[in-house]
mmCIF file of C-alpha atoms in Angstrom:
data_model
loop_
_atom_site.group_PDB
_atom_site.id
_atom_site.type_symbol
_atom_site.label_atom_id
_atom_site.label_comp_id
_atom_site.label_asym_id
_atom_site.label_seq_id
_atom_site.Cartn_x
_atom_site.Cartn_y
_atom_site.Cartn_z
ATOM 1 C CA GLU A 1 74.305 109.687 188.097
ATOM 2 C CA GLN A 2 73.699 105.971 188.077
ATOM 3 C CA GLN A 3 73.883 104.562 184.570
ATOM 4 C CA GLN A 4 71.578 101.530 184.243
ATOM 5 C CA ARG A 5 72.887 98.813 181.942
ATOM 6 C CA GLU A 6 72.356 95.111 181.653
ATOM 7 C CA PRO A 7 75.282 93.191 183.144
ATOM 8 C CA VAL A 8 77.206 90.948 180.808
ATOM 9 C CA VAL A 9 77.765 87.429 182.112
ATOM 10 C CA ALA A 10 81.232 86.934 180.707
ATOM 11 C CA SER A 11 84.738 88.103 181.418
ATOM 12 C CA HIS A 12 86.467 90.597 179.209
ATOM 13 C CA THR A 13 90.082 91.629 179.101
ATOM 14 C CA ARG A 14 91.197 95.125 178.283
ATOM 15 C CA ALA A 15 91.705 96.316 174.746
ATOM 16 C CA PRO A 16 95.021 97.999 173.953
ATOM 17 C CA PRO A 17 95.167 101.659 174.998
ATOM 18 C CA GLY A 18 94.128 104.037 172.277
ATOM 19 C CA SER A 19 91.827 101.581 170.546
ATOM 20 C CA PRO A 20 89.538 103.305 168.024
ATOM 21 C CA GLY A 21 85.883 103.965 168.699
ATOM 22 C CA HIS A 22 86.156 104.922 172.367
ATOM 23 C CA PRO A 23 84.112 108.009 173.310
ATOM 24 C CA SER A 24 85.612 110.765 175.454
ATOM 25 C CA PRO A 25 85.783 109.890 179.163
ATOM 26 C CA THR A 26 83.158 111.290 181.492
ATOM 27 C CA PRO A 27 84.099 112.850 184.862
ATOM 28 C CA ASP A 28 82.378 110.142 186.931
ATOM 29 C CA SER A 29 81.396 106.707 185.643
ATOM 30 C CA ARG A 30 79.375 104.131 187.577
ATOM 31 C CA PHE A 31 78.313 100.642 186.649
ATOM 32 C CA PRO A 32 75.498 98.571 188.098
ATOM 33 C CA ILE A 33 75.972 95.782 190.585
ATOM 34 C CA PRO A 34 73.618 92.885 189.778
ATOM 35 C CA ALA A 35 70.998 91.928 192.343
ATOM 36 C CA GLN A 36 72.013 89.687 195.241
ATOM 37 C CA ASP A 37 69.871 86.777 194.055
ATOM 38 C CA SER A 38 71.711 86.644 190.716
ATOM 39 C CA ARG A 39 75.214 86.612 192.159
ATOM 40 C CA ARG A 40 75.663 82.875 191.882
ATOM 41 C CA ALA A 41 74.314 82.629 188.342
ATOM 42 C CA ALA A 42 77.772 82.390 186.835
ATOM 43 C CA ASP A 43 81.042 80.937 188.040
ATOM 44 C CA HIS A 44 82.686 84.310 187.629
ATOM 45 C CA ALA A 45 82.862 87.460 185.591
ATOM 46 C CA VAL A 46 80.053 89.953 185.635
ATOM 47 C CA MET A 47 81.388 93.136 184.118
ATOM 48 C CA PRO A 48 79.641 95.532 181.763
ATOM 49 C CA LEU A 49 81.364 95.803 178.412
ATOM 50 C CA ASP A 50 81.538 99.584 178.633
ATOM 51 C CA LEU A 51 83.456 99.552 181.939
ATOM 52 C CA LEU A 52 86.536 98.137 180.231
ATOM 53 C CA GLU A 53 86.189 100.753 177.511
ATOM 54 C CA ARG A 54 86.116 103.443 180.185
ATOM 55 C CA ILE A 55 89.248 101.962 181.767
ATOM 56 C CA ASP A 56 91.026 102.229 178.419
ATOM 57 C CA GLN A 57 89.794 105.788 177.968
ATOM 58 C CA ARG A 58 91.440 106.740 181.255
ATOM 59 C CA THR A 59 94.837 105.597 180.022
ATOM 60 C CA ARG A 60 94.798 108.737 177.860
ATOM 61 C CA LEU A 61 95.106 110.795 181.061
ATOM 62 C CA ALA A 62 98.751 109.754 181.541
ATOM 63 C CA GLY A 63 101.164 112.646 181.306
ATOM 64 C CA HIS A 64 98.455 115.185 182.199
ATOM 65 C CA ASN A 65 98.982 114.972 185.986
ATOM 66 C CA ARG A 66 95.670 113.191 186.430
ATOM 67 C CA LEU A 67 94.870 109.873 188.034
ATOM 68 C CA ALA A 68 92.018 107.517 187.135
ATOM 69 C CA LEU A 69 90.914 105.317 190.030
ATOM 70 C CA LEU A 70 88.721 102.240 190.151
ATOM 71 C CA LEU A 71 86.867 102.593 193.448
ATOM 72 C CA PHE A 72 85.877 99.640 195.617
ATOM 73 C CA ARG A 73 84.906 98.735 199.172
ATOM 74 C CA LEU A 74 86.281 96.150 201.574
ATOM 75 C CA GLY A 75 83.222 96.227 203.841
ATOM 76 C CA GLY A 76 81.372 99.142 205.399
ATOM 77 C CA ARG A 77 81.157 102.487 203.600
ATOM 78 C CA GLN A 78 84.856 103.391 203.231
ATOM 79 C CA LEU A 79 85.983 103.781 199.607
ATOM 80 C CA PHE A 80 89.374 102.569 198.423
ATOM 81 C CA GLY A 81 91.029 103.133 195.051
ATOM 82 C CA VAL A 82 93.449 101.473 192.654
ATOM 83 C CA ASN A 83 94.910 102.950 189.465
ATOM 84 C CA VAL A 84 92.883 101.721 186.493
ATOM 85 C CA PHE A 85 96.087 101.357 184.453
ATOM 86 C CA LYS A 86 96.751 98.277 186.564
ATOM 87 C CA VAL A 87 93.299 96.708 186.230
ATOM 88 C CA GLN A 88 92.945 93.892 183.727
ATOM 89 C CA GLU A 89 89.402 92.845 184.571
ATOM 90 C CA VAL A 90 86.745 92.681 187.294
ATOM 91 C CA LEU A 91 85.052 89.359 187.980
ATOM 92 C CA ARG A 92 82.617 87.710 190.307
ATOM 93 C CA LYS A 93 84.531 85.634 192.824
ATOM 94 C CA PRO A 94 85.583 82.490 190.941
ATOM 95 C CA ARG A 95 86.185 79.051 192.351
ATOM 96 C CA LEU A 96 89.463 79.034 194.267
ATOM 97 C CA PHE A 97 91.984 76.223 194.467
ATOM 98 C CA PRO A 98 94.282 75.791 197.476
ATOM 99 C CA MET A 99 97.879 77.035 197.366
ATOM 100 C CA PRO A 100 99.821 75.063 199.995
ATOM 101 C CA HIS A 101 102.208 76.985 202.251
ATOM 102 C CA SER A 102 100.800 80.342 201.183
ATOM 103 C CA PRO A 103 100.551 83.325 203.567
ATOM 104 C CA ALA A 104 97.225 83.701 205.373
ATOM 105 C CA GLN A 105 96.094 86.593 203.156
ATOM 106 C CA VAL A 106 96.402 84.401 200.025
ATOM 107 C CA LEU A 107 93.107 82.513 199.816
ATOM 108 C CA GLY A 108 94.108 80.334 196.881
ATOM 109 C CA ALA A 109 94.419 80.506 193.114
ATOM 110 C CA ALA A 110 91.820 81.088 190.418
ATOM 111 C CA ASP A 111 91.935 79.433 187.009
ATOM 112 C CA LEU A 112 91.266 82.302 184.602
ATOM 113 C CA ARG A 113 91.199 80.987 181.033
ATOM 114 C CA GLY A 114 93.997 78.531 181.728
ATOM 115 C CA ARG A 115 96.112 80.954 183.762
ATOM 116 C CA SER A 116 96.601 80.380 187.487
ATOM 117 C CA VAL A 117 96.195 83.684 189.335
ATOM 118 C CA PRO A 118 96.835 83.986 193.091
ATOM 119 C CA VAL A 119 93.949 85.589 194.978
ATOM 120 C CA ILE A 120 94.619 87.891 197.930
ATOM 121 C CA ASP A 121 92.035 88.873 200.543
ATOM 122 C CA LEU A 122 92.728 92.605 200.399
ATOM 123 C CA ALA A 123 90.816 93.429 203.598
ATOM 124 C CA GLN A 124 92.950 90.968 205.550
ATOM 125 C CA ALA A 125 96.132 92.113 203.826
ATOM 126 C CA VAL A 126 95.659 95.757 204.849
ATOM 127 C CA GLY A 127 94.169 95.002 208.266
ATOM 128 C CA PHE A 128 90.764 96.543 207.491
ATOM 129 C CA PRO A 129 88.693 96.526 210.729
ATOM 130 C CA GLU A 130 85.268 95.973 209.095
ATOM 131 C CA PRO A 131 85.817 93.223 206.524
ATOM 132 C CA ASP A 132 82.957 91.698 204.567
ATOM 133 C CA PRO A 133 82.797 88.023 205.611
ATOM 134 C CA ASN A 134 81.835 87.062 202.040
ATOM 135 C CA PRO A 135 83.665 89.357 199.572
ATOM 136 C CA ASP A 136 82.271 88.671 196.145
ATOM 137 C CA TYR A 137 84.360 90.571 193.576
ATOM 138 C CA LEU A 138 87.810 89.919 192.169
ATOM 139 C CA ILE A 139 89.878 92.789 190.752
ATOM 140 C CA VAL A 140 92.532 91.226 188.508
ATOM 141 C CA THR A 141 95.583 93.456 188.317
ATOM 142 C CA GLU A 142 99.098 93.588 186.963
ATOM 143 C CA PHE A 143 101.655 94.974 189.403
ATOM 144 C CA ASN A 144 105.395 94.593 189.459
ATOM 145 C CA ARG A 145 105.497 92.181 186.504
ATOM 146 C CA SER A 146 103.007 89.787 188.076
ATOM 147 C CA VAL A 147 99.267 89.201 187.787
ATOM 148 C CA GLN A 148 97.198 88.741 190.919
ATOM 149 C CA GLY A 149 93.604 89.118 192.020
ATOM 150 C CA PHE A 150 92.373 91.177 194.961
ATOM 151 C CA LEU A 151 89.161 89.990 196.563
ATOM 152 C CA VAL A 152 86.928 92.928 197.581
ATOM 153 C CA SER A 153 83.408 93.423 198.893
ATOM 154 C CA ALA A 154 82.028 95.685 196.136
ATOM 155 C CA VAL A 155 83.213 97.575 193.063
ATOM 156 C CA ASP A 156 81.795 101.073 192.765
ATOM 157 C CA ARG A 157 82.870 103.294 189.840
ATOM 158 C CA ILE A 158 85.755 104.959 187.999
ATOM 159 C CA VAL A 159 86.673 108.554 188.802
ATOM 160 C CA ASP A 160 89.204 110.994 187.319
ATOM 161 C CA ILE A 161 91.231 112.885 189.938
ATOM 162 C CA ASP A 162 93.559 115.844 189.535
ATOM 163 C CA VAL A 163 96.813 114.672 191.120
ATOM 164 C CA VAL A 164 97.112 118.064 192.838
ATOM 165 C CA ASN A 165 94.209 116.917 195.022
ATOM 166 C CA VAL A 166 95.889 113.644 195.961
ATOM 167 C CA GLN A 167 97.724 113.962 199.276
ATOM 168 C CA PRO A 168 99.992 111.718 201.363
ATOM 169 C CA PRO A 169 98.177 109.759 204.081
ATOM 170 C CA PRO A 170 97.907 111.378 207.532
ATOM 171 C CA GLY A 171 101.186 111.531 209.417
ATOM 172 C CA HIS A 172 99.969 109.323 212.246
ATOM 173 C CA GLU A 173 99.676 106.401 209.831
ATOM 174 C CA GLY A 174 103.447 105.997 210.129
ATOM 175 C CA GLU A 175 105.403 102.992 208.986
ATOM 176 C CA SER A 176 102.434 100.644 209.413
ATOM 177 C CA SER A 177 100.268 102.330 206.768
ATOM 178 C CA HIS A 178 99.013 100.335 203.799
ATOM 179 C CA LEU A 179 98.078 103.579 202.034
ATOM 180 C CA THR A 180 100.098 105.631 199.572
ATOM 181 C CA ALA A 181 97.681 108.551 199.426
ATOM 182 C CA VAL A 182 94.221 109.912 200.156
ATOM 183 C CA THR A 183 91.914 112.132 198.139
ATOM 184 C CA ARG A 184 88.285 113.246 197.971
ATOM 185 C CA HIS A 185 85.706 113.062 195.228
ATOM 186 C CA HIS A 186 82.332 114.766 195.646
ATOM 187 C CA GLY A 187 83.041 114.973 199.373
ATOM 188 C CA GLU A 188 83.825 111.268 199.803
ATOM 189 C CA LEU A 189 87.174 110.211 201.242
ATOM 190 C CA ILE A 190 89.109 107.796 199.015
ATOM 191 C CA GLN A 191 92.047 105.828 200.396
ATOM 192 C CA ILE A 192 94.590 104.657 197.807
ATOM 193 C CA VAL A 193 96.093 101.308 198.745
ATOM 194 C CA ASP A 194 99.861 100.744 198.771
ATOM 195 C CA VAL A 195 99.677 97.605 196.649
ATOM 196 C CA GLU A 196 103.459 97.348 196.527
ATOM 197 C CA ARG A 197 103.522 96.981 200.296
ATOM 198 C CA VAL A 198 100.785 94.341 200.169
ATOM 199 C CA LEU A 199 102.682 92.335 197.555
ATOM 200 C CA ALA A 200 105.999 92.712 199.381
ATOM 201 C CA GLU A 201 104.433 91.340 202.570
ATOM 202 C CA VAL A 202 103.001 88.388 200.642
ATOM 203 C CA ALA A 203 106.269 87.633 198.840
ATOM 204 C CA GLY A 204 108.564 88.258 201.804
ATOM 205 C CA PRO A 205 111.798 90.252 201.813
ATOM 206 C CA ALA A 206 113.809 90.436 198.599
ATOM 207 C CA GLY A 207 117.089 88.590 198.517
ATOM 208 C CA PRO A 208 120.499 90.101 197.728
ATOM 209 C CA LEU A 209 121.479 91.094 194.209
ATOM 210 C CA ALA A 210 122.496 88.211 191.982
ATOM 211 C CA LEU A 211 125.129 90.433 190.345
ATOM 212 C CA GLU A 212 128.687 90.144 191.599
ATOM 213 C CA LEU A 213 129.664 93.572 192.898
ATOM 214 C CA PRO A 214 132.887 94.896 194.389
ATOM 215 C CA ALA A 215 132.641 95.958 198.025
ATOM 216 C CA VAL A 216 132.057 99.715 198.148
ATOM 217 C CA ALA A 217 130.923 101.965 200.956
ATOM 218 C CA PRO A 218 127.436 103.509 200.572
ATOM 219 C CA GLY A 219 127.767 107.063 199.312
ATOM 220 C CA SER A 220 131.306 106.643 197.987
ATOM 221 C CA ARG A 221 130.098 106.806 194.361
ATOM 222 C CA GLY A 222 127.740 109.739 194.692
ATOM 223 C CA ARG A 223 124.053 110.446 195.287
ATOM 224 C CA VAL A 224 120.802 109.457 193.587
ATOM 225 C CA LEU A 225 117.472 111.220 194.095
ATOM 226 C CA VAL A 226 114.709 108.635 194.644
ATOM 227 C CA VAL A 227 111.079 109.764 194.283
ATOM 228 C CA ASP A 228 108.337 107.297 195.203
ATOM 229 C CA ASP A 229 105.195 107.508 197.315
ATOM 230 C CA SER A 230 105.523 103.921 198.569
ATOM 231 C CA ARG A 231 107.678 103.470 201.671
ATOM 232 C CA VAL A 232 108.315 99.883 200.637
ATOM 233 C CA ALA A 233 109.463 100.896 197.148
ATOM 234 C CA ARG A 234 111.748 103.618 198.520
ATOM 235 C CA GLY A 235 113.331 101.094 200.862
ATOM 236 C CA GLN A 236 113.821 98.548 198.078
ATOM 237 C CA ILE A 237 115.510 101.091 195.816
ATOM 238 C CA GLN A 238 117.653 102.427 198.651
ATOM 239 C CA ARG A 239 119.007 98.944 199.411
ATOM 240 C CA VAL A 240 120.007 98.442 195.772
ATOM 241 C CA LEU A 241 121.723 101.817 195.574
ATOM 242 C CA GLU A 242 123.641 101.277 198.800
ATOM 243 C CA GLN A 243 124.980 97.975 197.461
ATOM 244 C CA LEU A 244 126.242 99.968 194.464
ATOM 245 C CA GLY A 245 128.017 102.503 196.673
ATOM 246 C CA LEU A 246 125.445 105.253 196.207
ATOM 247 C CA GLU A 247 123.643 107.423 198.729
ATOM 248 C CA ALA A 248 119.861 107.585 198.256
ATOM 249 C CA VAL A 249 118.062 110.858 198.931
ATOM 250 C CA LEU A 250 114.409 109.885 199.417
ATOM 251 C CA LEU A 251 111.333 111.992 198.607
ATOM 252 C CA ALA A 252 107.654 110.969 198.472
ATOM 253 C CA ASP A 253 106.220 112.801 195.449
ATOM 254 C CA GLY A 254 107.057 114.711 192.299
ATOM 255 C CA ARG A 255 106.183 118.138 193.705
ATOM 256 C CA GLN A 256 108.618 117.697 196.602
ATOM 257 C CA ALA A 257 111.309 116.553 194.178
ATOM 258 C CA LEU A 258 110.852 119.466 191.780
ATOM 259 C CA GLU A 259 110.879 122.044 194.587
ATOM 260 C CA HIS A 260 113.991 120.398 196.064
ATOM 261 C CA LEU A 261 115.840 120.499 192.755
ATOM 262 C CA GLN A 262 114.777 124.067 191.974
ATOM 263 C CA SER A 263 115.846 125.188 195.463
ATOM 264 C CA LEU A 264 119.313 123.703 194.951
ATOM 265 C CA ALA A 265 119.604 125.391 191.553
ATOM 266 C CA ALA A 266 118.461 128.736 193.011
ATOM 267 C CA GLN A 267 121.314 128.489 195.533
ATOM 268 C CA GLY A 268 123.767 128.172 192.661
ATOM 269 C CA GLU A 269 124.428 124.445 192.993
ATOM 270 C CA ASP A 270 125.082 122.334 189.918
ATOM 271 C CA VAL A 271 122.240 119.860 190.291
ATOM 272 C CA CYS A 272 123.593 117.516 187.634
ATOM 273 C CA ALA A 273 126.858 117.247 189.546
ATOM 274 C CA ARG A 274 125.057 116.698 192.859
ATOM 275 C CA TYR A 275 122.949 113.779 191.600
ATOM 276 C CA ARG A 276 124.115 110.938 189.396
ATOM 277 C CA MET A 277 120.502 110.406 188.356
ATOM 278 C CA VAL A 278 116.857 110.693 189.390
ATOM 279 C CA ILE A 279 114.842 107.510 189.897
ATOM 280 C CA SER A 280 111.136 108.337 189.925
ATOM 281 C CA ASP A 281 107.894 106.453 190.256
ATOM 282 C CA ILE A 282 105.134 107.506 187.839
ATOM 283 C CA GLU A 283 101.914 107.558 189.884
ATOM 284 C CA MET A 284 102.365 109.792 192.943
ATOM 285 C CA PRO A 285 100.448 112.424 194.897
ATOM 286 C CA ALA A 286 100.780 116.143 194.073
ATOM 287 C CA MET A 287 102.780 115.564 190.851
ATOM 288 C CA ASP A 288 103.238 112.364 188.869
ATOM 289 C CA GLY A 289 106.495 111.128 187.395
ATOM 290 C CA TYR A 290 105.598 112.110 183.837
ATOM 291 C CA SER A 291 104.936 115.709 184.897
ATOM 292 C CA LEU A 292 108.071 115.785 187.049
ATOM 293 C CA THR A 293 110.173 114.685 184.069
ATOM 294 C CA THR A 294 108.530 117.268 181.823
ATOM 295 C CA GLU A 295 109.231 120.052 184.331
ATOM 296 C CA ILE A 296 112.847 118.927 184.699
ATOM 297 C CA ARG A 297 113.341 119.129 180.928
ATOM 298 C CA ARG A 298 111.710 122.585 180.793
ATOM 299 C CA ASP A 299 114.091 124.078 183.362
ATOM 300 C CA PRO A 300 117.526 124.792 181.802
ATOM 301 C CA ARG A 301 119.162 124.400 185.215
ATOM 302 C CA LEU A 302 117.788 120.848 185.570
ATOM 303 C CA ALA A 303 117.468 119.711 181.958
ATOM 304 C CA GLY A 304 120.717 117.713 182.001
ATOM 305 C CA LEU A 305 119.584 115.380 184.781
ATOM 306 C CA TYR A 306 119.381 111.694 183.891
ATOM 307 C CA VAL A 307 115.848 110.475 184.678
ATOM 308 C CA LEU A 308 114.930 106.814 185.102
ATOM 309 C CA LEU A 309 111.204 106.136 185.503
ATOM 310 C CA HIS A 310 110.627 103.123 187.731
ATOM 311 C CA THR A 311 107.067 101.941 188.154
ATOM 312 C CA SER A 312 104.727 99.015 188.564
ATOM 313 C CA LEU A 313 102.949 100.252 185.430
ATOM 314 C CA SER A 314 104.320 98.393 182.421
ATOM 315 C CA GLY A 315 103.849 97.837 178.723
ATOM 316 C CA ILE A 316 104.347 99.542 175.368
ATOM 317 C CA PHE A 317 102.127 102.438 176.369
ATOM 318 C CA ASN A 318 104.518 103.396 179.152
ATOM 319 C CA ASN A 319 107.554 103.166 176.893
ATOM 320 C CA ALA A 320 105.859 105.563 174.491
ATOM 321 C CA MET A 321 105.058 107.991 177.297
ATOM 322 C CA VAL A 322 108.630 107.803 178.626
ATOM 323 C CA GLU A 323 109.944 108.845 175.222
ATOM 324 C CA ARG A 324 107.369 111.600 174.905
ATOM 325 C CA VAL A 325 108.155 113.288 178.226
ATOM 326 C CA GLY A 326 111.911 113.017 177.701
ATOM 327 C CA ALA A 327 112.970 110.443 180.309
ATOM 328 C CA ASN A 328 116.189 108.559 179.668
ATOM 329 C CA CYS A 329 114.867 105.071 180.395
ATOM 330 C CA PHE A 330 112.106 103.047 181.990
ATOM 331 C CA VAL A 331 112.402 100.020 184.273
ATOM 332 C CA ALA A 332 109.324 98.075 185.357
ATOM 333 C CA LYS A 333 109.135 97.165 189.044
ATOM 334 C CA TYR A 334 110.405 95.234 190.662
ATOM 335 C CA SER A 335 113.631 93.602 189.488
ATOM 336 C CA PRO A 336 116.539 94.648 191.708
ATOM 337 C CA ASP A 337 119.082 93.212 189.308
ATOM 338 C CA GLU A 338 117.676 95.017 186.258
ATOM 339 C CA LEU A 339 117.527 98.261 188.230
ATOM 340 C CA ALA A 340 121.115 97.728 189.364
ATOM 341 C CA GLN A 341 122.246 97.089 185.786
ATOM 342 C CA ARG A 342 120.658 100.351 184.592
ATOM 343 C CA VAL A 343 122.246 102.305 187.417
ATOM 344 C CA MET A 344 125.642 100.703 186.789
ATOM 345 C CA ALA A 345 125.388 101.568 183.091
ATOM 346 C CA ARG A 346 124.794 105.182 184.049
ATOM 347 C CA LEU A 347 127.808 105.180 186.386
ATOM 348 C CA GLU A 348 129.988 103.698 183.651
ATOM 349 C CA ALA A 349 128.819 106.377 181.206
ATOM 350 C CA LEU A 350 129.867 109.002 183.752
ATOM 351 C CA GLY A 351 133.248 107.320 184.254
ATOM 352 C CA VAL A 352 132.544 106.606 187.929
ATOM 353 C CA GLN A 353 134.754 103.850 189.255
#
């Protein structure tokens, strides 16, 4: 049900996960949108205090195969979602300053407490056919080691979703899709945006590795299992691995990866000999990376696999979760050179020339 609260005309950043005094999360949390005639009352930042508390509460879901989504609209009735782990704050649209030579989807930069944050028109970036001509909310996020704002039409609520109910986007979406997954909540379709694709298109293609590497043929140094629901991320990782002489076997979610590994083991194959390592995203449909790692460690046939968690989620909280589920290391997206260094260290530990 709608929870009526007075909006707070201020901006508030998130408290550290696990802060004391937070009540247990509710299954479905909404927050009020102030009336149209009050929208221009402040330069930016209308966000109820309790919304940020609810965002922090949802961080406790990590490792339980659940996903907390901040829902929003780009125009029309279609709901979109973004992982609340990545949300720093929600603001009214602030004053924007021009950024010369920026891509068309970058509308400018916002000055948020002395920090310049690029602002992306998310409807334009994903090619949404019914954009709001005057989007009025800014979702400030941290992805891939950078902070950026996504301009949206309306912010709706936070919902908790069982990852089992999160599915890949329809097959006809193909290579052009800006979605990583779809799900439903109370009968409403929610489309989860592939933010990594959006950011990659804004930034342009990544350059070659800065590391000096000997020329080796792809696949000559073994295989790596790559698990990520983003096509863009899978392609980025594959390019790094091929430069290191490794073959990348690509899968889109943790459930697929676990079933693949268990099938190999059931056929009598030594999975640890087949794969030099597993590189897995954390937030994925069907089974997240934390749960995948936990299941790998529970299965004696798979327990020896080296698992590197590779995600746009970052911070101390993730490092703690990595240790808890038994992963070998964690690399925040996206630094091709750091990823390459971790993979090379693993190859050296195995004695692979």
